PDB file of C-alpha atoms in Angstrom:
ATOM      1  CA  MET A   1      23.395  -9.060 105.021  1.00  0.00           C
ATOM      2  CA  THR A   2      20.381 -11.911 104.579  1.00  0.00           C
ATOM      3  CA  ARG A   3      17.598 -10.589 105.995  1.00  0.00           C
ATOM      4  CA  PRO A   4      16.637 -11.938 108.950  1.00  0.00           C
ATOM      5  CA  LEU A   5      13.764 -15.197 108.686  1.00  0.00           C
ATOM      6  CA  PHE A   6      11.032 -16.250 110.167  1.00  0.00           C
ATOM      7  CA  PHE A   7       8.798 -18.514 110.247  1.00  0.00           C
ATOM      8  CA  GLY A   8       4.316 -17.807 109.432  1.00  0.00           C
ATOM      9  CA  PRO A   9       0.809 -19.551 109.538  1.00  0.00           C
ATOM     10  CA  VAL A  10       0.825 -20.972 105.132  1.00  0.00           C
ATOM     11  CA  GLU A  11      -2.474 -18.840 104.714  1.00  0.00           C
ATOM     12  CA  ALA A  12      -1.419 -15.832 106.149  1.00  0.00           C
ATOM     13  CA  VAL A  13       1.861 -16.153 104.549  1.00  0.00           C
ATOM     14  CA  ARG A  14       0.423 -17.234 101.538  1.00  0.00           C
ATOM     15  CA  GLY A  15      -2.526 -14.065 101.120  1.00  0.00           C
ATOM     16  CA  ALA A  16      -0.077 -11.136 101.228  1.00  0.00           C
ATOM     17  CA  ALA A  17       0.521  -9.022  99.358  1.00  0.00           C
ATOM     18  CA  PRO A  18       2.909  -6.633  97.538  1.00  0.00           C
ATOM     19  CA  GLY A  19       1.712  -3.563  99.828  1.00  0.00           C
ATOM     20  CA  SER A  20      -0.633  -5.311 102.693  1.00  0.00           C
ATOM     21  CA  ALA A  21      -0.026  -5.802 106.112  1.00  0.00           C
ATOM     22  CA  PHE A  22       1.478  -8.512 107.390  1.00  0.00           C
ATOM     23  CA  LEU A  23       1.315  -9.287 111.300  1.00  0.00           C
ATOM     24  CA  LEU A  24       3.743 -11.378 112.575  1.00  0.00           C
ATOM     25  CA  GLY A  25       2.397 -13.730 116.911  1.00  0.00           C
ATOM     26  CA  GLY A  26       3.277 -16.174 118.528  1.00  0.00           C
ATOM     27  CA  ASP A  27       6.257 -17.234 118.746  1.00  0.00           C
ATOM     28  CA  GLU A  28       7.899 -15.688 115.785  1.00  0.00           C
ATOM     29  CA  GLY A  29       6.755 -12.989 116.322  1.00  0.00           C
ATOM     30  CA  ARG A  30       7.263 -11.976 119.831  1.00  0.00           C
ATOM     31  CA  HIS A  31      11.202 -13.504 119.003  1.00  0.00           C
ATOM     32  CA  ALA A  32      11.272 -11.153 116.331  1.00  0.00           C
ATOM     33  CA  ALA A  33       9.735  -7.896 119.049  1.00  0.00           C
ATOM     34  CA  VAL A  34      11.899  -9.246 122.180  1.00  0.00           C
ATOM     35  CA  VAL A  35      14.223 -11.925 121.044  1.00  0.00           C
ATOM     36  CA  ARG A  36      16.155  -9.506 118.704  1.00  0.00           C
ATOM     37  CA  ARG A  37      14.926  -6.667 119.338  1.00  0.00           C
ATOM     38  CA  LEU A  38      14.102  -5.405 116.119  1.00  0.00           C
ATOM     39  CA  SER A  39      12.592  -2.445 114.778  1.00  0.00           C
ATOM     40  CA  PRO A  40      10.662  -0.455 112.502  1.00  0.00           C
ATOM     41  CA  GLY A  41      12.497   0.383 109.239  1.00  0.00           C
ATOM     42  CA  GLU A  42      14.448  -2.812 109.476  1.00  0.00           C
ATOM     43  CA  ARG A  43      13.405  -6.397 106.641  1.00  0.00           C
ATOM     44  CA  ILE A  44      13.150  -9.132 107.054  1.00  0.00           C
ATOM     45  CA  ASP A  45      11.429 -12.732 104.741  1.00  0.00           C
ATOM     46  CA  VAL A  46       8.411 -14.543 106.705  1.00  0.00           C
ATOM     47  CA  SER A  47       8.621 -18.574 104.829  1.00  0.00           C
ATOM     48  CA  ASP A  48       5.756 -21.064 105.185  1.00  0.00           C
ATOM     49  CA  GLY A  49       8.179 -23.247 105.253  1.00  0.00           C
ATOM     50  CA  SER A  50       7.759 -25.104 102.060  1.00  0.00           C
ATOM     51  CA  GLY A  51       9.166 -22.846  99.819  1.00  0.00           C
ATOM     52  CA  TYR A  52       7.205 -18.866  99.764  1.00  0.00           C
ATOM     53  CA  ARG A  53       8.048 -16.594 100.866  1.00  0.00           C
ATOM     54  CA  ILE A  54       8.162 -13.065 101.392  1.00  0.00           C
ATOM     55  CA  GLY A  55       9.692  -9.305 102.100  1.00  0.00           C
ATOM     56  CA  GLY A  56       8.487  -6.160 104.281  1.00  0.00           C
ATOM     57  CA  VAL A  57      10.293  -4.045 105.814  1.00  0.00           C
ATOM     58  CA  ILE A  58       8.555  -3.473 109.981  1.00  0.00           C
ATOM     59  CA  THR A  59       6.231  -0.607 110.826  1.00  0.00           C
ATOM     60  CA  ALA A  60       5.374  -1.448 113.786  1.00  0.00           C
ATOM     61  CA  VAL A  61       6.734  -3.464 116.477  1.00  0.00           C
ATOM     62  CA  GLY A  62       4.421  -4.221 119.899  1.00  0.00           C
ATOM     63  CA  THR A  63       5.236  -6.481 122.898  1.00  0.00           C
ATOM     64  CA  GLY A  64       4.978  -8.939 121.475  1.00  0.00           C
ATOM     65  CA  SER A  65       4.603  -8.996 117.427  1.00  0.00           C
ATOM     66  CA  VAL A  66       5.203  -7.057 114.670  1.00  0.00           C
ATOM     67  CA  GLU A  67       3.548  -6.305 111.543  1.00  0.00           C
ATOM     68  CA  LEU A  68       5.844  -4.724 108.344  1.00  0.00           C
ATOM     69  CA  GLU A  69       4.734  -3.748 104.938  1.00  0.00           C
ATOM     70  CA  VAL A  70       3.988  -6.826 101.998  1.00  0.00           C
ATOM     71  CA  GLU A  71       7.707  -5.279  99.537  1.00  0.00           C
ATOM     72  CA  SER A  72       7.943  -8.763  98.026  1.00  0.00           C
ATOM     73  CA  VAL A  73       5.820 -12.330  97.821  1.00  0.00           C
ATOM     74  CA  GLY A  74       7.464 -15.752  95.995  1.00  0.00           C
ATOM     75  CA  GLN A  75       8.286 -18.866  95.476  1.00  0.00           C
ATOM     76  CA  ASP A  76      11.478 -20.365  96.079  1.00  0.00           C
ATOM     77  CA  PRO A  77      12.122 -23.293  93.672  1.00  0.00           C
ATOM     78  CA  ALA A  78      12.538 -26.870  94.702  1.00  0.00           C
ATOM     79  CA  PRO A  79      15.269 -28.282  93.506  1.00  0.00           C
ATOM     80  CA  ARG A  80      15.942 -30.951  91.204  1.00  0.00           C
ATOM     81  CA  HIS A  81      17.392 -33.422  93.267  1.00  0.00           C
ATOM     82  CA  ARG A  82      16.016 -34.120  96.355  1.00  0.00           C
ATOM     83  CA  LEU A  83      18.121 -35.533 100.022  1.00  0.00           C
ATOM     84  CA  VAL A  84      17.930 -37.631 102.712  1.00  0.00           C
ATOM     85  CA  LEU A  85      19.402 -37.879 105.361  1.00  0.00           C
ATOM     86  CA  VAL A  86      18.341 -41.965 107.189  1.00  0.00           C
ATOM     87  CA  GLN A  87      20.578 -40.793 111.059  1.00  0.00           C
ATOM     88  CA  ALA A  88      20.791 -43.418 113.021  1.00  0.00           C
ATOM     89  CA  LEU A  89      20.396 -42.523 116.737  1.00  0.00           C
ATOM     90  CA  ALA A  90      23.309 -42.055 118.582  1.00  0.00           C
ATOM     91  CA  LYS A  91      24.315 -41.065 122.391  1.00  0.00           C
ATOM     92  CA  GLY A  92      25.906 -38.016 123.622  1.00  0.00           C
ATOM     93  CA  GLY A  93      23.508 -35.958 120.711  1.00  0.00           C
ATOM     94  CA  ARG A  94      25.725 -36.478 117.735  1.00  0.00           C
ATOM     95  CA  ASP A  95      22.148 -37.853 116.455  1.00  0.00           C
ATOM     96  CA  GLU A  96      21.281 -34.090 116.936  1.00  0.00           C
ATOM     97  CA  GLN A  97      24.493 -32.508 116.004  1.00  0.00           C
ATOM     98  CA  ALA A  98      23.928 -33.730 112.182  1.00  0.00           C
ATOM     99  CA  VAL A  99      20.691 -33.749 111.667  1.00  0.00           C
ATOM    100  CA  GLU A 100      21.569 -29.663 112.659  1.00  0.00           C
ATOM    101  CA  SER A 101      23.774 -29.804 109.775  1.00  0.00           C
ATOM    102  CA  ALA A 102      22.396 -31.242 107.353  1.00  0.00           C
ATOM    103  CA  THR A 103      19.639 -28.547 108.095  1.00  0.00           C
ATOM    104  CA  GLU A 104      21.825 -26.119 107.896  1.00  0.00           C
ATOM    105  CA  LEU A 105      22.932 -27.626 104.108  1.00  0.00           C
ATOM    106  CA  GLY A 106      19.623 -28.103 102.116  1.00  0.00           C
ATOM    107  CA  VAL A 107      18.679 -31.813 104.000  1.00  0.00           C
ATOM    108  CA  ASP A 108      14.898 -32.244 102.371  1.00  0.00           C
ATOM    109  CA  ALA A 109      14.403 -34.878 105.046  1.00  0.00           C
ATOM    110  CA  VAL A 110      15.427 -36.821 107.599  1.00  0.00           C
ATOM    111  CA  VAL A 111      14.172 -40.081 109.351  1.00  0.00           C
ATOM    112  CA  PRO A 112      15.607 -41.140 112.909  1.00  0.00           C
ATOM    113  CA  TRP A 113      16.386 -44.985 112.583  1.00  0.00           C
ATOM    114  CA  HIS A 114      16.529 -47.301 115.481  1.00  0.00           C
ATOM    115  CA  ALA A 115      19.247 -49.158 113.821  1.00  0.00           C
ATOM    116  CA  GLU A 116      20.914 -52.461 115.637  1.00  0.00           C
ATOM    117  CA  ARG A 117      23.739 -51.536 117.520  1.00  0.00           C
ATOM    118  CA  SER A 118      21.659 -47.896 118.211  1.00  0.00           C
ATOM    119  CA  ILE A 119      22.517 -47.233 121.660  1.00  0.00           C
ATOM    120  CA  VAL A 120      20.567 -44.403 122.342  1.00  0.00           C
ATOM    121  CA  ARG A 121      15.877 -45.501 121.774  1.00  0.00           C
ATOM    122  CA  TRP A 122      12.995 -44.770 120.705  1.00  0.00           C
ATOM    123  CA  ARG A 123      10.348 -46.672 122.575  1.00  0.00           C
ATOM    124  CA  GLY A 124       6.139 -45.197 123.700  1.00  0.00           C
ATOM    125  CA  ASP A 125       6.261 -41.625 124.224  1.00  0.00           C
ATOM    126  CA  LYS A 126       9.992 -41.042 123.583  1.00  0.00           C
ATOM    127  CA  ALA A 127       9.206 -41.283 120.291  1.00  0.00           C
ATOM    128  CA  ASP A 128       6.888 -39.285 119.664  1.00  0.00           C
ATOM    129  CA  LYS A 129       9.421 -36.541 122.263  1.00  0.00           C
ATOM    130  CA  GLY A 130      12.217 -37.461 120.203  1.00  0.00           C
ATOM    131  CA  ARG A 131      10.478 -37.183 116.802  1.00  0.00           C
ATOM    132  CA  GLN A 132       9.226 -33.110 118.201  1.00  0.00           C
ATOM    133  CA  LYS A 133      12.625 -32.437 119.480  1.00  0.00           C
ATOM    134  CA  TRP A 134      13.707 -32.515 116.162  1.00  0.00           C
ATOM    135  CA  VAL A 135      11.245 -31.244 114.250  1.00  0.00           C
ATOM    136  CA  SER A 136      12.263 -28.428 116.858  1.00  0.00           C
ATOM    137  CA  LEU A 137      16.016 -28.725 115.675  1.00  0.00           C
ATOM    138  CA  VAL A 138      15.463 -28.923 112.324  1.00  0.00           C
ATOM    139  CA  GLY A 139      13.320 -25.017 112.418  1.00  0.00           C
ATOM    140  CA  ALA A 140      15.560 -23.822 114.205  1.00  0.00           C
ATOM    141  CA  ALA A 141      18.384 -25.257 112.312  1.00  0.00           C
ATOM    142  CA  ALA A 142      16.283 -23.976 108.792  1.00  0.00           C
ATOM    143  CA  LYS A 143      15.562 -20.525 110.610  1.00  0.00           C
ATOM    144  CA  GLN A 144      18.765 -19.883 111.139  1.00  0.00           C
ATOM    145  CA  SER A 145      20.311 -20.664 107.312  1.00  0.00           C
ATOM    146  CA  ARG A 146      17.484 -18.444 106.428  1.00  0.00           C
ATOM    147  CA  ARG A 147      16.463 -21.211 104.763  1.00  0.00           C
ATOM    148  CA  SER A 148      12.673 -20.892 103.554  1.00  0.00           C
ATOM    149  CA  PHE A 149      12.223 -24.290 102.998  1.00  0.00           C
ATOM    150  CA  VAL A 150      12.098 -26.808 107.217  1.00  0.00           C
ATOM    151  CA  PRO A 151      12.541 -30.699 105.932  1.00  0.00           C
ATOM    152  CA  GLU A 152       9.998 -33.203 106.625  1.00  0.00           C
ATOM    153  CA  VAL A 153      11.280 -35.251 109.321  1.00  0.00           C
ATOM    154  CA  HIS A 154       9.372 -39.114 109.707  1.00  0.00           C
ATOM    155  CA  GLY A 155       8.272 -41.083 112.611  1.00  0.00           C
ATOM    156  CA  VAL A 156      11.488 -43.438 113.790  1.00  0.00           C
ATOM    157  CA  MET A 157      12.063 -46.789 111.532  1.00  0.00           C
ATOM    158  CA  ASP A 158      13.840 -49.680 112.765  1.00  0.00           C
ATOM    159  CA  THR A 159      15.884 -51.028 109.592  1.00  0.00           C
ATOM    160  CA  THR A 160      12.857 -52.894 108.595  1.00  0.00           C
ATOM    161  CA  ARG A 161      10.422 -50.660 108.267  1.00  0.00           C
ATOM    162  CA  LEU A 162      13.362 -48.620 106.731  1.00  0.00           C
ATOM    163  CA  ALA A 163      14.514 -51.398 104.128  1.00  0.00           C
ATOM    164  CA  ALA A 164      10.096 -51.001 103.272  1.00  0.00           C
ATOM    165  CA  TRP A 165      10.327 -47.029 102.709  1.00  0.00           C
ATOM    166  CA  SER A 166      12.911 -47.160 100.841  1.00  0.00           C
ATOM    167  CA  GLY A 167      11.347 -47.264  97.462  1.00  0.00           C
ATOM    168  CA  ALA A 168      10.035 -43.857  98.455  1.00  0.00           C
ATOM    169  CA  VAL A 169      13.546 -43.295  96.626  1.00  0.00           C
ATOM    170  CA  ASP A 170      14.957 -43.446  93.054  1.00  0.00           C
ATOM    171  CA  HIS A 171      18.763 -44.304  95.113  1.00  0.00           C
ATOM    172  CA  MET A 172      19.394 -44.809  98.739  1.00  0.00           C
ATOM    173  CA  VAL A 173      23.151 -44.644  99.019  1.00  0.00           C
ATOM    174  CA  ILE A 174      24.763 -46.066 103.262  1.00  0.00           C
ATOM    175  CA  LEU A 175      28.188 -44.939 104.091  1.00  0.00           C
ATOM    176  CA  HIS A 176      30.397 -47.512 105.449  1.00  0.00           C
ATOM    177  CA  GLU A 177      34.121 -47.795 105.811  1.00  0.00           C
ATOM    178  CA  ASP A 178      34.984 -50.660 104.229  1.00  0.00           C
ATOM    179  CA  ALA A 179      32.636 -49.893 100.835  1.00  0.00           C
ATOM    180  CA  GLY A 180      33.928 -50.950  97.699  1.00  0.00           C
ATOM    181  CA  GLU A 181      33.792 -47.512  95.872  1.00  0.00           C
ATOM    182  CA  THR A 182      33.195 -44.157  97.382  1.00  0.00           C
ATOM    183  CA  LEU A 183      30.404 -41.963  96.874  1.00  0.00           C
ATOM    184  CA  ALA A 184      32.174 -40.250  93.891  1.00  0.00           C
ATOM    185  CA  GLN A 185      32.291 -42.737  92.099  1.00  0.00           C
ATOM    186  CA  ARG A 186      28.768 -44.063  92.854  1.00  0.00           C
ATOM    187  CA  PHE A 187      26.786 -41.138  91.754  1.00  0.00           C
ATOM    188  CA  ALA A 188      29.635 -40.963  88.656  1.00  0.00           C
ATOM    189  CA  ALA A 189      28.248 -44.149  87.756  1.00  0.00           C
ATOM    190  CA  LEU A 190      24.958 -42.880  88.082  1.00  0.00           C
ATOM    191  CA  GLU A 191      25.108 -40.160  86.062  1.00  0.00           C
ATOM    192  CA  ALA A 192      26.988 -42.138  83.190  1.00  0.00           C
ATOM    193  CA  GLY A 193      24.324 -44.089  83.346  1.00  0.00           C
ATOM    194  CA  GLY A 194      22.173 -41.073  82.072  1.00  0.00           C
ATOM    195  CA  ALA A 195      20.027 -41.878  86.437  1.00  0.00           C
ATOM    196  CA  LEU A 196      19.969 -38.067  87.052  1.00  0.00           C
ATOM    197  CA  ASP A 197      19.137 -36.828  83.461  1.00  0.00           C
ATOM    198  CA  ALA A 198      15.883 -36.870  85.160  1.00  0.00           C
ATOM    199  CA  PRO A 199      14.361 -35.150  88.662  1.00  0.00           C
ATOM    200  CA  SER A 200      15.430 -38.164  91.215  1.00  0.00           C
ATOM    201  CA  SER A 201      15.848 -37.598  95.387  1.00  0.00           C
ATOM    202  CA  THR A 202      18.824 -39.758  96.935  1.00  0.00           C
ATOM    203  CA  ALA A 203      18.717 -41.104 100.937  1.00  0.00           C
ATOM    204  CA  VAL A 204      21.858 -41.290 102.686  1.00  0.00           C
ATOM    205  CA  VAL A 205      22.041 -43.935 105.565  1.00  0.00           C
ATOM    206  CA  VAL A 206      24.308 -43.469 108.805  1.00  0.00           C
ATOM    207  CA  GLY A 207      24.956 -45.821 110.590  1.00  0.00           C
ATOM    208  CA  PRO A 208      25.656 -44.798 114.809  1.00  0.00           C
ATOM    209  CA  GLU A 209      29.046 -44.978 116.882  1.00  0.00           C
ATOM    210  CA  GLY A 210      28.699 -49.215 116.734  1.00  0.00           C
ATOM    211  CA  GLY A 211      28.777 -49.309 113.260  1.00  0.00           C
ATOM    212  CA  ILE A 212      26.358 -51.157 110.406  1.00  0.00           C
ATOM    213  CA  SER A 213      25.338 -54.849 110.965  1.00  0.00           C
ATOM    214  CA  ASP A 214      26.195 -56.535 108.287  1.00  0.00           C
ATOM    215  CA  ALA A 215      22.981 -58.065 108.882  1.00  0.00           C
ATOM    216  CA  GLU A 216      21.002 -54.068 107.553  1.00  0.00           C
ATOM    217  CA  LEU A 217      23.239 -54.270 105.392  1.00  0.00           C
ATOM    218  CA  ALA A 218      22.496 -57.357 103.858  1.00  0.00           C
ATOM    219  CA  LYS A 219      18.922 -56.760 103.906  1.00  0.00           C
ATOM    220  CA  LEU A 220      18.823 -52.790 102.850  1.00  0.00           C
ATOM    221  CA  GLY A 221      21.284 -54.321  99.850  1.00  0.00           C
ATOM    222  CA  ALA A 222      18.792 -56.924  98.860  1.00  0.00           C
ATOM    223  CA  VAL A 223      16.440 -53.856  98.047  1.00  0.00           C
ATOM    224  CA  GLY A 224      18.827 -51.396  95.738  1.00  0.00           C
ATOM    225  CA  ALA A 225      20.944 -49.836  98.667  1.00  0.00           C
ATOM    226  CA  LEU A 226      24.012 -49.519  97.868  1.00  0.00           C
ATOM    227  CA  PRO A 227      27.402 -48.903 100.264  1.00  0.00           C
ATOM    228  CA  ALA A 228      29.518 -46.331  99.194  1.00  0.00           C
ATOM    229  CA  ARG A 229      32.743 -45.071 101.741  1.00  0.00           C
ATOM    230  CA  LEU A 230      32.675 -41.115 101.683  1.00  0.00           C
ATOM    231  CA  GLY A 231      37.259 -41.265 101.577  1.00  0.00           C
ATOM    232  CA  PRO A 232      40.411 -43.068 103.789  1.00  0.00           C
ATOM    233  CA  HIS A 233      38.605 -41.244 107.195  1.00  0.00           C
ATOM    234  CA  VAL A 234      36.417 -42.581 109.178  1.00  0.00           C
ATOM    235  CA  LEU A 235      34.114 -40.323 109.948  1.00  0.00           C
ATOM    236  CA  ARG A 236      31.697 -39.499 113.850  1.00  0.00           C
ATOM    237  CA  SER A 237      28.208 -40.861 113.250  1.00  0.00           C
ATOM    238  CA  SER A 238      27.526 -36.783 113.148  1.00  0.00           C
ATOM    239  CA  SER A 239      30.107 -35.151 110.685  1.00  0.00           C
ATOM    240  CA  ALA A 240      29.133 -38.268 107.737  1.00  0.00           C
ATOM    241  CA  GLY A 241      25.492 -37.500 106.516  1.00  0.00           C
ATOM    242  CA  PRO A 242      26.370 -33.580 106.734  1.00  0.00           C
ATOM    243  CA  ALA A 243      29.676 -33.984 104.134  1.00  0.00           C
ATOM    244  CA  ALA A 244      28.548 -36.483 102.019  1.00  0.00           C
ATOM    245  CA  LEU A 245      25.833 -34.046 101.712  1.00  0.00           C
ATOM    246  CA  VAL A 246      28.427 -31.257 100.548  1.00  0.00           C
ATOM    247  CA  LEU A 247      29.800 -33.939  98.447  1.00  0.00           C
ATOM    248  CA  LEU A 248      26.435 -34.820  96.750  1.00  0.00           C
ATOM    249  CA  ASN A 249      25.156 -31.171  96.907  1.00  0.00           C
ATOM    250  CA  HIS A 250      28.063 -30.247  94.635  1.00  0.00           C
ATOM    251  CA  LEU A 251      28.265 -33.482  92.810  1.00  0.00           C
ATOM    252  CA  LEU A 252      24.298 -33.378  92.067  1.00  0.00           C
ATOM    253  CA  GLY A 253      24.333 -29.820  91.009  1.00  0.00           C
ATOM    254  CA  ARG A 254      22.480 -27.541  93.829  1.00  0.00           C
ATOM    255  CA  TRP A 255      25.439 -25.943  94.557  1.00  0.00           C
TER     256      TRP A 255
END
């Protein structure tokens, strides 16, 4: 069974050395001591959220903290091909379901998207609150899945801003039921053309329940985004992104 993972301050985690004592306090320490009820002798990992991980055995448990003796330190390798989920805001918490599953599946970053047909809107204070909710969501999902990398959560974007941002990734694919090629076919063509020989980044765009408009397809297509379908069935906004990530993890050799 894999060891429980917790997150600690960057400086403290990166400053730890084998044989040294490490104190895990704050919310994570309370979770380990009070919620998980961990005991001396049990082993845990602590990460800085950016790939650095320490492992150790618990030597003492306080009312809201645990102390461990560090046994190992190291940097987990970053994926050669980065994956970004551009998730349209969707009703019924389906966008949050998608982001949570995507984190468990290894996504490297997520972008909240104000699509034309999004019913949910983040405006004013809601934009900050909505993003912070996603930040908490990906942190919890990364912890549950024992990931030492916590995905970055970008600020909410409308389609114009998303088109401008697209230059930050090497490839952008729009999941669309009427696309002429499948996602697998798109990436087979990229591989055949040598586009995947070097490290790369890919953004997968998922629309809301009402779908992506023709105007949005045109605007994103003008900056090089390619439409692709997953298969013969239409998936919900909550499942399309995770399904695409599973396929891309396989096609890109991440799994």
